Amino acid sequence: MAAKTPILVRMQLSCRLGGVALVLAVLCACSPSRRDEAPARATSVSDTTEARSGRERPGALVLGLTPFLEAKDMRSEFAPLARYLESEVHVPVELRLAASYAALSQMMASREVHLAVFSPFAYVRARRENPDMILLATQISDGSPTYAAYIIARNDGSVRDIEGLRGKRFAYVDQRSASGYIYPRAYLRSLGYDPDAFFGPTVLAGNHSRVTDMVLSGEVAAGATNATAFKMARLEKAQGNRLVILAKTGRIPLDAYCASPRLAPDLTGAIRQALLQLSTRSEDGRRVLRGLTAINGFVEVSDDHYEEVRRAERLSHGEPVAP
């Protein structure tokens, strides 16, 4: 396999170096107690004078989720966090799973959600569409503020390396997925391949679980996913141990936890503080953050934390990227 270009190497090194200070910042966090889980409830967000003026105090907070896993897995992962948040801010928190990556941005703009968990590139796009939304925090997972993106295949197939994918059917997740679309395309361009011409037919699977299913079933020769989905498939799916990593396409800043600007500032501040003090360093924190996404805690970041995602976007489209 050809060596990576300096641009992609710098993208990965920047994420790793920036992560050192962030990981140290989260280690001092602690977590209050958590109530028992309850099923999410449906609601709508009213268009009130308070909402328009940034003073809204809703009777229930709606937390929107990017559908990067199957619906049942998303609810299992985030229901404990919703219960924790409502115990801290004393307002019920209801989960709402978006139909697609793009839909969550639309839900924020149309006031269907008060809070949202955006995957990194979905955040970058949503920020353009909702420039006033408030970035509360990002998560630390497996001890890092970044995660790994992979191109995967079956170990009993004919594909053994990236060159072997030429003309083959390939699965992406969604055009707003960082690990499932933007980073693998940027990686291919860094090797001198045009991702729009290199593969045969490509499909958008919709979520990472579906990508691993399609690779395992032979519907596609390979697919783009992330470390969490790969780990889940290897542990939980029939023949999951047949999945192998063909390439690691980069380290990516983790998800962005955002709030609508219409919320009262003190409520927004209470939500941010509740996230920042939650950590697996406490027993209660471990109960809340026990899912396969392996969240250790949260740390406050600025919008600049996602600048490398913007660089990857430009590279993925074949646009010039400054040194």
PDB file of C-alpha atoms in Angstrom:
ATOM      1  CA  MET A   1       0.000   0.000   0.000  1.00  0.00           C
ATOM      2  CA  ALA A   2       1.283   3.487  -0.837  1.00  0.00           C
ATOM      3  CA  ALA A   3       2.346   5.745   2.017  1.00  0.00           C
ATOM      4  CA  LYS A   4       0.001   8.402   3.331  1.00  0.00           C
ATOM      5  CA  THR A   5       0.590  12.027   2.272  1.00  0.00           C
ATOM      6  CA  PRO A   6       1.845  14.522   4.820  1.00  0.00           C
ATOM      7  CA  ILE A   7      -1.606  16.194   4.904  1.00  0.00           C
ATOM      8  CA  LEU A   8      -3.339  13.136   6.292  1.00  0.00           C
ATOM      9  CA  VAL A   9      -0.488  12.437   8.710  1.00  0.00           C
ATOM     10  CA  ARG A  10      -0.793  15.980  10.054  1.00  0.00           C
ATOM     11  CA  MET A  11      -4.561  15.543  10.397  1.00  0.00           C
ATOM     12  CA  GLN A  12      -4.019  12.469  12.570  1.00  0.00           C
ATOM     13  CA  LEU A  13      -1.146  13.957  14.610  1.00  0.00           C
ATOM     14  CA  SER A  14      -3.149  17.121  15.315  1.00  0.00           C
ATOM     15  CA  CYS A  15      -6.026  15.109  16.770  1.00  0.00           C
ATOM     16  CA  ARG A  16      -3.669  13.034  18.935  1.00  0.00           C
ATOM     17  CA  LEU A  17      -1.695  16.025  20.275  1.00  0.00           C
ATOM     18  CA  GLY A  18      -4.833  18.025  20.954  1.00  0.00           C
ATOM     19  CA  GLY A  19      -6.278  15.027  22.787  1.00  0.00           C
ATOM     20  CA  VAL A  20      -3.570  14.933  25.471  1.00  0.00           C
ATOM     21  CA  ALA A  21      -4.696  18.114  27.213  1.00  0.00           C
ATOM     22  CA  LEU A  22      -8.357  17.223  26.844  1.00  0.00           C
ATOM     23  CA  VAL A  23      -7.932  13.799  28.430  1.00  0.00           C
ATOM     24  CA  LEU A  24      -6.091  15.324  31.371  1.00  0.00           C
ATOM     25  CA  ALA A  25      -8.910  17.837  31.805  1.00  0.00           C
ATOM     26  CA  VAL A  26     -11.588  15.196  32.147  1.00  0.00           C
ATOM     27  CA  LEU A  27      -9.787  13.010  34.683  1.00  0.00           C
ATOM     28  CA  CYS A  28     -10.807  15.194  37.614  1.00  0.00           C
ATOM     29  CA  ALA A  29     -14.530  14.890  36.855  1.00  0.00           C
ATOM     30  CA  CYS A  30     -16.952  13.182  39.217  1.00  0.00           C
ATOM     31  CA  SER A  31     -20.593  12.142  38.876  1.00  0.00           C
ATOM     32  CA  PRO A  32     -23.728  12.521  40.988  1.00  0.00           C
ATOM     33  CA  SER A  33     -26.259   9.732  41.375  1.00  0.00           C
ATOM     34  CA  ARG A  34     -28.511   8.437  38.609  1.00  0.00           C
ATOM     35  CA  ARG A  35     -32.153   7.442  38.653  1.00  0.00           C
ATOM     36  CA  ASP A  36     -33.629   4.305  37.167  1.00  0.00           C
ATOM     37  CA  GLU A  37     -34.123   4.298  33.420  1.00  0.00           C
ATOM     38  CA  ALA A  38     -37.498   5.047  31.886  1.00  0.00           C
ATOM     39  CA  PRO A  39     -38.660   4.739  28.279  1.00  0.00           C
ATOM     40  CA  ALA A  40     -38.372   7.833  26.090  1.00  0.00           C
ATOM     41  CA  ARG A  41     -41.558   9.832  25.564  1.00  0.00           C
ATOM     42  CA  ALA A  42     -42.654  11.671  22.436  1.00  0.00           C
ATOM     43  CA  THR A  43     -43.170  15.428  22.578  1.00  0.00           C
ATOM     44  CA  SER A  44     -43.029  18.549  20.459  1.00  0.00           C
ATOM     45  CA  VAL A  45     -41.270  21.839  21.018  1.00  0.00           C
ATOM     46  CA  SER A  46     -43.531  24.893  21.079  1.00  0.00           C
ATOM     47  CA  ASP A  47     -42.739  28.148  19.276  1.00  0.00           C
ATOM     48  CA  THR A  48     -43.092  30.577  22.170  1.00  0.00           C
ATOM     49  CA  THR A  49     -41.943  34.127  22.833  1.00  0.00           C
ATOM     50  CA  GLU A  50     -39.467  32.676  25.327  1.00  0.00           C
ATOM     51  CA  ALA A  51     -38.108  30.300  22.673  1.00  0.00           C
ATOM     52  CA  ARG A  52     -37.571  33.113  20.186  1.00  0.00           C
ATOM     53  CA  SER A  53     -35.886  35.368  22.736  1.00  0.00           C
ATOM     54  CA  GLY A  54     -33.514  32.796  24.279  1.00  0.00           C
ATOM     55  CA  ARG A  55     -35.396  32.497  27.580  1.00  0.00           C
ATOM     56  CA  GLU A  56     -37.159  29.174  27.078  1.00  0.00           C
ATOM     57  CA  ARG A  57     -37.659  26.870  30.065  1.00  0.00           C
ATOM     58  CA  PRO A  58     -39.469  23.876  28.570  1.00  0.00           C
ATOM     59  CA  GLY A  59     -41.522  21.411  30.547  1.00  0.00           C
ATOM     60  CA  ALA A  60     -39.392  18.669  28.953  1.00  0.00           C
ATOM     61  CA  LEU A  61     -36.047  18.791  27.156  1.00  0.00           C
ATOM     62  CA  VAL A  62     -35.882  16.865  23.875  1.00  0.00           C
ATOM     63  CA  LEU A  63     -32.468  15.289  23.209  1.00  0.00           C
ATOM     64  CA  GLY A  64     -31.944  14.452  19.527  1.00  0.00           C
ATOM     65  CA  LEU A  65     -29.568  11.686  18.451  1.00  0.00           C
ATOM     66  CA  THR A  66     -27.706  11.034  15.200  1.00  0.00           C
ATOM     67  CA  PRO A  67     -28.680   7.488  14.091  1.00  0.00           C
ATOM     68  CA  PHE A  68     -25.170   6.043  13.850  1.00  0.00           C
ATOM     69  CA  LEU A  69     -26.351   2.688  15.303  1.00  0.00           C
ATOM     70  CA  GLU A  70     -29.647   0.793  15.134  1.00  0.00           C
ATOM     71  CA  ALA A  71     -32.523   2.433  17.021  1.00  0.00           C
ATOM     72  CA  LYS A  72     -32.552  -0.132  19.853  1.00  0.00           C
ATOM     73  CA  ASP A  73     -28.817   0.315  20.416  1.00  0.00           C
ATOM     74  CA  MET A  74     -29.098   4.102  20.395  1.00  0.00           C
ATOM     75  CA  ARG A  75     -31.803   4.062  23.060  1.00  0.00           C
ATOM     76  CA  SER A  76     -29.889   1.544  25.159  1.00  0.00           C
ATOM     77  CA  GLU A  77     -26.768   3.736  25.011  1.00  0.00           C
ATOM     78  CA  PHE A  78     -28.399   7.103  25.746  1.00  0.00           C
ATOM     79  CA  ALA A  79     -31.368   6.363  28.045  1.00  0.00           C
ATOM     80  CA  PRO A  80     -29.137   6.308  31.176  1.00  0.00           C
ATOM     81  CA  LEU A  81     -27.604   9.653  30.170  1.00  0.00           C
ATOM     82  CA  ALA A  82     -31.066  11.168  29.671  1.00  0.00           C
ATOM     83  CA  ARG A  83     -32.153  10.010  33.138  1.00  0.00           C
ATOM     84  CA  TYR A  84     -28.966  11.416  34.648  1.00  0.00           C
ATOM     85  CA  LEU A  85     -29.421  14.811  32.995  1.00  0.00           C
ATOM     86  CA  GLU A  86     -33.008  15.152  34.144  1.00  0.00           C
ATOM     87  CA  SER A  87     -31.982  14.332  37.710  1.00  0.00           C
ATOM     88  CA  GLU A  88     -29.358  17.090  37.554  1.00  0.00           C
ATOM     89  CA  VAL A  89     -31.332  19.893  35.892  1.00  0.00           C
ATOM     90  CA  HIS A  90     -34.740  18.855  37.298  1.00  0.00           C
ATOM     91  CA  VAL A  91     -36.425  18.800  33.874  1.00  0.00           C
ATOM     92  CA  PRO A  92     -37.582  15.586  32.117  1.00  0.00           C
ATOM     93  CA  VAL A  93     -35.343  14.608  29.200  1.00  0.00           C
ATOM     94  CA  GLU A  94     -36.864  12.796  26.229  1.00  0.00           C
ATOM     95  CA  LEU A  95     -34.883  11.003  23.523  1.00  0.00           C
ATOM     96  CA  ARG A  96     -35.645  11.601  19.849  1.00  0.00           C
ATOM     97  CA  LEU A  97     -33.794   9.542  17.215  1.00  0.00           C
ATOM     98  CA  ALA A  98     -33.366  11.403  13.925  1.00  0.00           C
ATOM     99  CA  ALA A  99     -34.261   9.620  10.689  1.00  0.00           C
ATOM    100  CA  SER A 100     -30.869  10.503   9.169  1.00  0.00           C
ATOM    101  CA  TYR A 101     -27.696  12.445   9.884  1.00  0.00           C
ATOM    102  CA  ALA A 102     -29.034  15.486   8.018  1.00  0.00           C
ATOM    103  CA  ALA A 103     -32.428  15.265   9.712  1.00  0.00           C
ATOM    104  CA  LEU A 104     -30.997  16.086  13.139  1.00  0.00           C
ATOM    105  CA  SER A 105     -29.737  19.452  11.876  1.00  0.00           C
ATOM    106  CA  GLN A 106     -33.195  20.145  10.457  1.00  0.00           C
ATOM    107  CA  MET A 107     -34.750  19.173  13.799  1.00  0.00           C
ATOM    108  CA  MET A 108     -32.538  21.699  15.564  1.00  0.00           C
ATOM    109  CA  ALA A 109     -33.434  24.426  13.070  1.00  0.00           C
ATOM    110  CA  SER A 110     -37.182  23.675  13.270  1.00  0.00           C
ATOM    111  CA  ARG A 111     -37.152  23.592  17.100  1.00  0.00           C
ATOM    112  CA  GLU A 112     -38.067  19.918  17.339  1.00  0.00           C
ATOM    113  CA  VAL A 113     -35.142  19.328  19.715  1.00  0.00           C
ATOM    114  CA  HIS A 114     -33.503  21.395  22.473  1.00  0.00           C
ATOM    115  CA  LEU A 115     -30.316  19.323  22.704  1.00  0.00           C
ATOM    116  CA  ALA A 116     -28.499  17.214  20.113  1.00  0.00           C
ATOM    117  CA  VAL A 117     -25.625  14.746  19.896  1.00  0.00           C
ATOM    118  CA  PHE A 118     -24.012  15.255  16.487  1.00  0.00           C
ATOM    119  CA  SER A 119     -21.398  12.991  14.966  1.00  0.00           C
ATOM    120  CA  PRO A 120     -18.357  15.137  14.054  1.00  0.00           C
ATOM    121  CA  PHE A 121     -19.034  15.858  10.376  1.00  0.00           C
ATOM    122  CA  ALA A 122     -22.775  16.120  11.016  1.00  0.00           C
ATOM    123  CA  TYR A 123     -21.829  18.809  13.566  1.00  0.00           C
ATOM    124  CA  VAL A 124     -19.678  20.662  11.018  1.00  0.00           C
ATOM    125  CA  ARG A 125     -22.591  20.727   8.561  1.00  0.00           C
ATOM    126  CA  ALA A 126     -25.168  21.527  11.240  1.00  0.00           C
ATOM    127  CA  ARG A 127     -23.048  24.452  12.448  1.00  0.00           C
ATOM    128  CA  ARG A 128     -23.292  26.011   8.995  1.00  0.00           C
ATOM    129  CA  GLU A 129     -27.056  25.614   9.025  1.00  0.00           C
ATOM    130  CA  ASN A 130     -27.528  26.588  12.708  1.00  0.00           C
ATOM    131  CA  PRO A 131     -24.650  29.017  13.425  1.00  0.00           C
ATOM    132  CA  ASP A 132     -26.102  30.139  16.770  1.00  0.00           C
ATOM    133  CA  MET A 133     -26.368  26.694  18.353  1.00  0.00           C
ATOM    134  CA  ILE A 134     -24.212  26.222  21.443  1.00  0.00           C
ATOM    135  CA  LEU A 135     -21.424  23.634  21.606  1.00  0.00           C
ATOM    136  CA  LEU A 136     -21.582  22.273  25.152  1.00  0.00           C
ATOM    137  CA  ALA A 137     -18.933  19.538  25.243  1.00  0.00           C
ATOM    138  CA  THR A 138     -17.427  16.544  23.530  1.00  0.00           C
ATOM    139  CA  GLN A 139     -16.952  13.090  24.986  1.00  0.00           C
ATOM    140  CA  ILE A 140     -13.868  11.142  25.988  1.00  0.00           C
ATOM    141  CA  SER A 141     -14.077   7.496  24.900  1.00  0.00           C
ATOM    142  CA  ASP A 142     -11.528   4.788  25.607  1.00  0.00           C
ATOM    143  CA  GLY A 143      -9.389   7.514  27.181  1.00  0.00           C
ATOM    144  CA  SER A 144      -9.258   9.728  24.071  1.00  0.00           C
ATOM    145  CA  PRO A 145     -11.185  12.676  22.560  1.00  0.00           C
ATOM    146  CA  THR A 146     -10.762  11.055  19.125  1.00  0.00           C
ATOM    147  CA  TYR A 147     -11.796   7.731  17.592  1.00  0.00           C
ATOM    148  CA  ALA A 148     -10.580   5.493  14.784  1.00  0.00           C
ATOM    149  CA  ALA A 149     -12.089   5.137  11.314  1.00  0.00           C
ATOM    150  CA  TYR A 150     -11.681   1.889   9.381  1.00  0.00           C
ATOM    151  CA  ILE A 151     -12.243   0.289   6.000  1.00  0.00           C
ATOM    152  CA  ILE A 152     -13.293  -3.299   6.706  1.00  0.00           C
ATOM    153  CA  ALA A 153     -13.803  -6.525   4.746  1.00  0.00           C
ATOM    154  CA  ARG A 154     -14.247 -10.253   5.377  1.00  0.00           C
ATOM    155  CA  ASN A 155     -11.165 -12.335   6.086  1.00  0.00           C
ATOM    156  CA  ASP A 156     -12.403 -15.112   3.777  1.00  0.00           C
ATOM    157  CA  GLY A 157     -13.063 -12.867   0.777  1.00  0.00           C
ATOM    158  CA  SER A 158     -10.909 -12.057  -2.223  1.00  0.00           C
ATOM    159  CA  VAL A 159      -9.959  -8.568  -1.016  1.00  0.00           C
ATOM    160  CA  ARG A 160      -6.668  -8.346   0.865  1.00  0.00           C
ATOM    161  CA  ASP A 161      -5.748  -4.669   0.505  1.00  0.00           C
ATOM    162  CA  ILE A 162      -7.088  -1.339  -0.734  1.00  0.00           C
ATOM    163  CA  GLU A 163      -5.962  -1.944  -4.316  1.00  0.00           C
ATOM    164  CA  GLY A 164      -8.067  -5.101  -4.282  1.00  0.00           C
ATOM    165  CA  LEU A 165     -11.186  -2.936  -3.906  1.00  0.00           C
ATOM    166  CA  ARG A 166     -10.823  -1.419  -7.362  1.00  0.00           C
ATOM    167  CA  GLY A 167     -14.160  -1.831  -9.160  1.00  0.00           C
ATOM    168  CA  LYS A 168     -15.761  -3.591  -6.171  1.00  0.00           C
ATOM    169  CA  ARG A 169     -19.084  -2.775  -4.496  1.00  0.00           C
ATOM    170  CA  PHE A 170     -18.514  -0.632  -1.400  1.00  0.00           C
ATOM    171  CA  ALA A 171     -20.700   0.588   1.493  1.00  0.00           C
ATOM    172  CA  TYR A 172     -20.544   4.029   3.069  1.00  0.00           C
ATOM    173  CA  VAL A 173     -22.713   5.020   6.041  1.00  0.00           C
ATOM    174  CA  ASP A 174     -24.078   8.465   5.182  1.00  0.00           C
ATOM    175  CA  GLN A 175     -22.722  11.505   3.384  1.00  0.00           C
ATOM    176  CA  ARG A 176     -22.647  13.328   6.747  1.00  0.00           C
ATOM    177  CA  SER A 177     -20.707  10.565   8.507  1.00  0.00           C
ATOM    178  CA  ALA A 178     -17.055  11.355   9.257  1.00  0.00           C
ATOM    179  CA  SER A 179     -15.771   7.786   9.696  1.00  0.00           C
ATOM    180  CA  GLY A 180     -18.357   6.325   7.336  1.00  0.00           C
ATOM    181  CA  TYR A 181     -17.819   8.716   4.422  1.00  0.00           C
ATOM    182  CA  ILE A 182     -15.552  11.768   4.738  1.00  0.00           C
ATOM    183  CA  TYR A 183     -12.410  10.215   6.223  1.00  0.00           C
ATOM    184  CA  PRO A 184     -12.278   7.094   4.027  1.00  0.00           C
ATOM    185  CA  ARG A 185     -12.650   9.311   0.950  1.00  0.00           C
ATOM    186  CA  ALA A 186      -9.910  11.646   2.212  1.00  0.00           C
ATOM    187  CA  TYR A 187      -7.713   8.619   2.912  1.00  0.00           C
ATOM    188  CA  LEU A 188      -8.172   7.275  -0.626  1.00  0.00           C
ATOM    189  CA  ARG A 189      -7.298  10.649  -2.124  1.00  0.00           C
ATOM    190  CA  SER A 190      -4.165  10.751   0.045  1.00  0.00           C
ATOM    191  CA  LEU A 191      -3.118   7.488  -1.653  1.00  0.00           C
ATOM    192  CA  GLY A 192      -3.732   8.945  -5.111  1.00  0.00           C
ATOM    193  CA  TYR A 193      -7.121   7.292  -5.750  1.00  0.00           C
ATOM    194  CA  ASP A 194     -10.269   9.109  -6.865  1.00  0.00           C
ATOM    195  CA  PRO A 195     -13.015   7.680  -4.586  1.00  0.00           C
ATOM    196  CA  ASP A 196     -15.671   8.631  -7.153  1.00  0.00           C
ATOM    197  CA  ALA A 197     -14.043   6.458  -9.827  1.00  0.00           C
ATOM    198  CA  PHE A 198     -12.130   3.826  -7.846  1.00  0.00           C
ATOM    199  CA  PHE A 199     -14.997   1.623  -6.612  1.00  0.00           C
ATOM    200  CA  GLY A 200     -17.753  -0.104  -8.511  1.00  0.00           C
ATOM    201  CA  PRO A 201     -21.271   0.637  -7.229  1.00  0.00           C
ATOM    202  CA  THR A 202     -21.387   2.356  -3.830  1.00  0.00           C
ATOM    203  CA  VAL A 203     -24.285   2.363  -1.377  1.00  0.00           C
ATOM    204  CA  LEU A 204     -25.274   4.468   1.636  1.00  0.00           C
ATOM    205  CA  ALA A 205     -26.179   1.967   4.353  1.00  0.00           C
ATOM    206  CA  GLY A 206     -27.677   4.554   6.733  1.00  0.00           C
ATOM    207  CA  ASN A 207     -25.844   3.477   9.892  1.00  0.00           C
ATOM    208  CA  HIS A 208     -22.683   1.654  10.956  1.00  0.00           C
ATOM    209  CA  SER A 209     -24.495  -1.528  12.031  1.00  0.00           C
ATOM    210  CA  ARG A 210     -25.909  -1.886   8.547  1.00  0.00           C
ATOM    211  CA  VAL A 211     -22.440  -1.480   7.006  1.00  0.00           C
ATOM    212  CA  THR A 212     -21.053  -4.376   9.051  1.00  0.00           C
ATOM    213  CA  ASP A 213     -24.128  -6.474   8.155  1.00  0.00           C
ATOM    214  CA  MET A 214     -23.611  -5.826   4.449  1.00  0.00           C
ATOM    215  CA  VAL A 215     -19.932  -6.762   4.616  1.00  0.00           C
ATOM    216  CA  LEU A 216     -20.663  -9.952   6.548  1.00  0.00           C
ATOM    217  CA  SER A 217     -23.453 -10.993   4.168  1.00  0.00           C
ATOM    218  CA  GLY A 218     -21.334 -10.386   1.073  1.00  0.00           C
ATOM    219  CA  GLU A 219     -23.639  -7.638  -0.250  1.00  0.00           C
ATOM    220  CA  VAL A 220     -20.530  -5.479  -0.541  1.00  0.00           C
ATOM    221  CA  ALA A 221     -16.844  -6.318  -0.747  1.00  0.00           C
ATOM    222  CA  ALA A 222     -15.929  -3.794   1.940  1.00  0.00           C
ATOM    223  CA  GLY A 223     -17.259  -0.833   3.878  1.00  0.00           C
ATOM    224  CA  ALA A 224     -16.376   2.246   5.899  1.00  0.00           C
ATOM    225  CA  THR A 225     -17.054   2.287   9.626  1.00  0.00           C
ATOM    226  CA  ASN A 226     -15.543   3.137  13.010  1.00  0.00           C
ATOM    227  CA  ALA A 227     -13.877   1.303  15.873  1.00  0.00           C
ATOM    228  CA  THR A 228     -17.014   1.075  18.032  1.00  0.00           C
ATOM    229  CA  ALA A 229     -19.167  -0.479  15.306  1.00  0.00           C
ATOM    230  CA  PHE A 230     -16.365  -2.864  14.388  1.00  0.00           C
ATOM    231  CA  LYS A 231     -16.009  -3.946  18.016  1.00  0.00           C
ATOM    232  CA  MET A 232     -19.774  -4.400  18.419  1.00  0.00           C
ATOM    233  CA  ALA A 233     -20.013  -6.494  15.253  1.00  0.00           C
ATOM    234  CA  ARG A 234     -17.099  -8.707  16.299  1.00  0.00           C
ATOM    235  CA  LEU A 235     -18.688  -9.292  19.716  1.00  0.00           C
ATOM    236  CA  GLU A 236     -22.381  -9.571  18.871  1.00  0.00           C
ATOM    237  CA  LYS A 237     -22.953 -10.669  15.276  1.00  0.00           C
ATOM    238  CA  ALA A 238     -22.897 -14.152  13.817  1.00  0.00           C
ATOM    239  CA  GLN A 239     -19.541 -14.671  12.082  1.00  0.00           C
ATOM    240  CA  GLY A 240     -18.501 -11.226  13.299  1.00  0.00           C
ATOM    241  CA  ASN A 241     -14.987 -12.541  13.919  1.00  0.00           C
ATOM    242  CA  ARG A 242     -14.583 -12.774  10.148  1.00  0.00           C
ATOM    243  CA  LEU A 243     -14.392  -8.996   9.882  1.00  0.00           C
ATOM    244  CA  VAL A 244     -10.909  -7.578   9.351  1.00  0.00           C
ATOM    245  CA  ILE A 245      -9.494  -4.066   9.051  1.00  0.00           C
ATOM    246  CA  LEU A 246      -8.082  -3.302   5.606  1.00  0.00           C
ATOM    247  CA  ALA A 247      -7.053   0.238   6.499  1.00  0.00           C
ATOM    248  CA  LYS A 248      -7.204   2.756   9.324  1.00  0.00           C
ATOM    249  CA  THR A 249      -8.325   5.977   7.683  1.00  0.00           C
ATOM    250  CA  GLY A 250      -7.701   8.449  10.508  1.00  0.00           C
ATOM    251  CA  ARG A 251      -8.388   9.647  14.047  1.00  0.00           C
ATOM    252  CA  ILE A 252     -11.476  11.837  14.311  1.00  0.00           C
ATOM    253  CA  PRO A 253     -12.712  14.263  17.011  1.00  0.00           C
ATOM    254  CA  LEU A 254     -15.589  12.688  18.911  1.00  0.00           C
ATOM    255  CA  ASP A 255     -19.268  13.710  18.954  1.00  0.00           C
ATOM    256  CA  ALA A 256     -20.480  17.241  19.647  1.00  0.00           C
ATOM    257  CA  TYR A 257     -23.121  17.777  22.355  1.00  0.00           C
ATOM    258  CA  CYS A 258     -25.042  20.926  21.463  1.00  0.00           C
ATOM    259  CA  ALA A 259     -27.886  23.087  22.798  1.00  0.00           C
ATOM    260  CA  SER A 260     -30.361  25.352  21.077  1.00  0.00           C
ATOM    261  CA  PRO A 261     -29.685  29.083  21.620  1.00  0.00           C
ATOM    262  CA  ARG A 262     -33.327  29.570  22.584  1.00  0.00           C
ATOM    263  CA  LEU A 263     -32.803  27.903  25.989  1.00  0.00           C
ATOM    264  CA  ALA A 264     -32.348  30.129  29.030  1.00  0.00           C
ATOM    265  CA  PRO A 265     -28.589  30.639  29.583  1.00  0.00           C
ATOM    266  CA  ASP A 266     -28.650  29.329  33.148  1.00  0.00           C
ATOM    267  CA  LEU A 267     -30.377  26.132  31.970  1.00  0.00           C
ATOM    268  CA  THR A 268     -27.792  25.693  29.222  1.00  0.00           C
ATOM    269  CA  GLY A 269     -25.050  26.227  31.798  1.00  0.00           C
ATOM    270  CA  ALA A 270     -26.573  23.634  34.138  1.00  0.00           C
ATOM    271  CA  ILE A 271     -26.707  21.063  31.322  1.00  0.00           C
ATOM    272  CA  ARG A 272     -23.073  21.735  30.408  1.00  0.00           C
ATOM    273  CA  GLN A 273     -21.974  21.432  34.021  1.00  0.00           C
ATOM    274  CA  ALA A 274     -23.899  18.168  34.430  1.00  0.00           C
ATOM    275  CA  LEU A 275     -22.020  16.717  31.455  1.00  0.00           C
ATOM    276  CA  LEU A 276     -18.610  17.973  32.565  1.00  0.00           C
ATOM    277  CA  GLN A 277     -18.912  16.483  36.049  1.00  0.00           C
ATOM    278  CA  LEU A 278     -19.968  13.046  34.757  1.00  0.00           C
ATOM    279  CA  SER A 279     -17.116  10.524  34.667  1.00  0.00           C
ATOM    280  CA  THR A 280     -16.383   6.818  34.964  1.00  0.00           C
ATOM    281  CA  ARG A 281     -14.047   7.690  37.836  1.00  0.00           C
ATOM    282  CA  SER A 282     -17.111   7.321  40.084  1.00  0.00           C
ATOM    283  CA  GLU A 283     -19.348   4.278  40.562  1.00  0.00           C
ATOM    284  CA  ASP A 284     -22.452   6.265  39.619  1.00  0.00           C
ATOM    285  CA  GLY A 285     -20.699   7.551  36.499  1.00  0.00           C
ATOM    286  CA  ARG A 286     -19.803   4.008  35.471  1.00  0.00           C
ATOM    287  CA  ARG A 287     -23.468   3.000  35.744  1.00  0.00           C
ATOM    288  CA  VAL A 288     -24.537   5.880  33.486  1.00  0.00           C
ATOM    289  CA  LEU A 289     -21.713   5.425  30.959  1.00  0.00           C
ATOM    290  CA  ARG A 290     -21.679   1.646  30.782  1.00  0.00           C
ATOM    291  CA  GLY A 291     -22.451   1.239  27.047  1.00  0.00           C
ATOM    292  CA  LEU A 292     -20.318  -0.125  24.223  1.00  0.00           C
ATOM    293  CA  THR A 293     -19.464   3.397  23.055  1.00  0.00           C
ATOM    294  CA  ALA A 294     -17.096   3.391  26.071  1.00  0.00           C
ATOM    295  CA  ILE A 295     -17.606   7.023  27.117  1.00  0.00           C
ATOM    296  CA  ASN A 296     -15.320   7.929  30.036  1.00  0.00           C
ATOM    297  CA  GLY A 297     -16.536  11.488  30.543  1.00  0.00           C
ATOM    298  CA  PHE A 298     -16.900  14.870  28.876  1.00  0.00           C
ATOM    299  CA  VAL A 299     -14.739  17.920  28.276  1.00  0.00           C
ATOM    300  CA  GLU A 300     -15.511  21.443  27.088  1.00  0.00           C
ATOM    301  CA  VAL A 301     -14.149  22.333  23.632  1.00  0.00           C
ATOM    302  CA  SER A 302     -14.455  25.173  21.142  1.00  0.00           C
ATOM    303  CA  ASP A 303     -15.588  24.952  17.532  1.00  0.00           C
ATOM    304  CA  ASP A 304     -11.905  24.841  16.513  1.00  0.00           C
ATOM    305  CA  HIS A 305     -11.777  21.284  17.878  1.00  0.00           C
ATOM    306  CA  TYR A 306     -13.533  20.203  14.648  1.00  0.00           C
ATOM    307  CA  GLU A 307     -11.296  22.118  12.229  1.00  0.00           C
ATOM    308  CA  GLU A 308      -9.511  18.927  11.151  1.00  0.00           C
ATOM    309  CA  VAL A 309     -12.883  17.493  10.132  1.00  0.00           C
ATOM    310  CA  ARG A 310     -13.324  20.486   7.829  1.00  0.00           C
ATOM    311  CA  ARG A 311      -9.881  19.826   6.364  1.00  0.00           C
ATOM    312  CA  ALA A 312     -10.818  16.184   5.773  1.00  0.00           C
ATOM    313  CA  GLU A 313     -14.023  17.311   4.067  1.00  0.00           C
ATOM    314  CA  ARG A 314     -12.080  19.463   1.626  1.00  0.00           C
ATOM    315  CA  LEU A 315      -9.587  16.694   0.943  1.00  0.00           C
ATOM    316  CA  SER A 316     -12.374  14.147   0.442  1.00  0.00           C
ATOM    317  CA  HIS A 317     -13.836  16.331  -2.315  1.00  0.00           C
ATOM    318  CA  GLY A 318     -10.455  16.832  -3.969  1.00  0.00           C
ATOM    319  CA  GLU A 319     -10.202  20.479  -2.933  1.00  0.00           C
ATOM    320  CA  PRO A 320      -6.862  22.119  -2.078  1.00  0.00           C
ATOM    321  CA  VAL A 321      -5.890  21.800   1.586  1.00  0.00           C
ATOM    322  CA  ALA A 322      -3.456  24.316   3.052  1.00  0.00           C
ATOM    323  CA  PRO A 323      -0.301  22.907   4.673  1.00  0.00           C
TER     324      PRO A 323
END
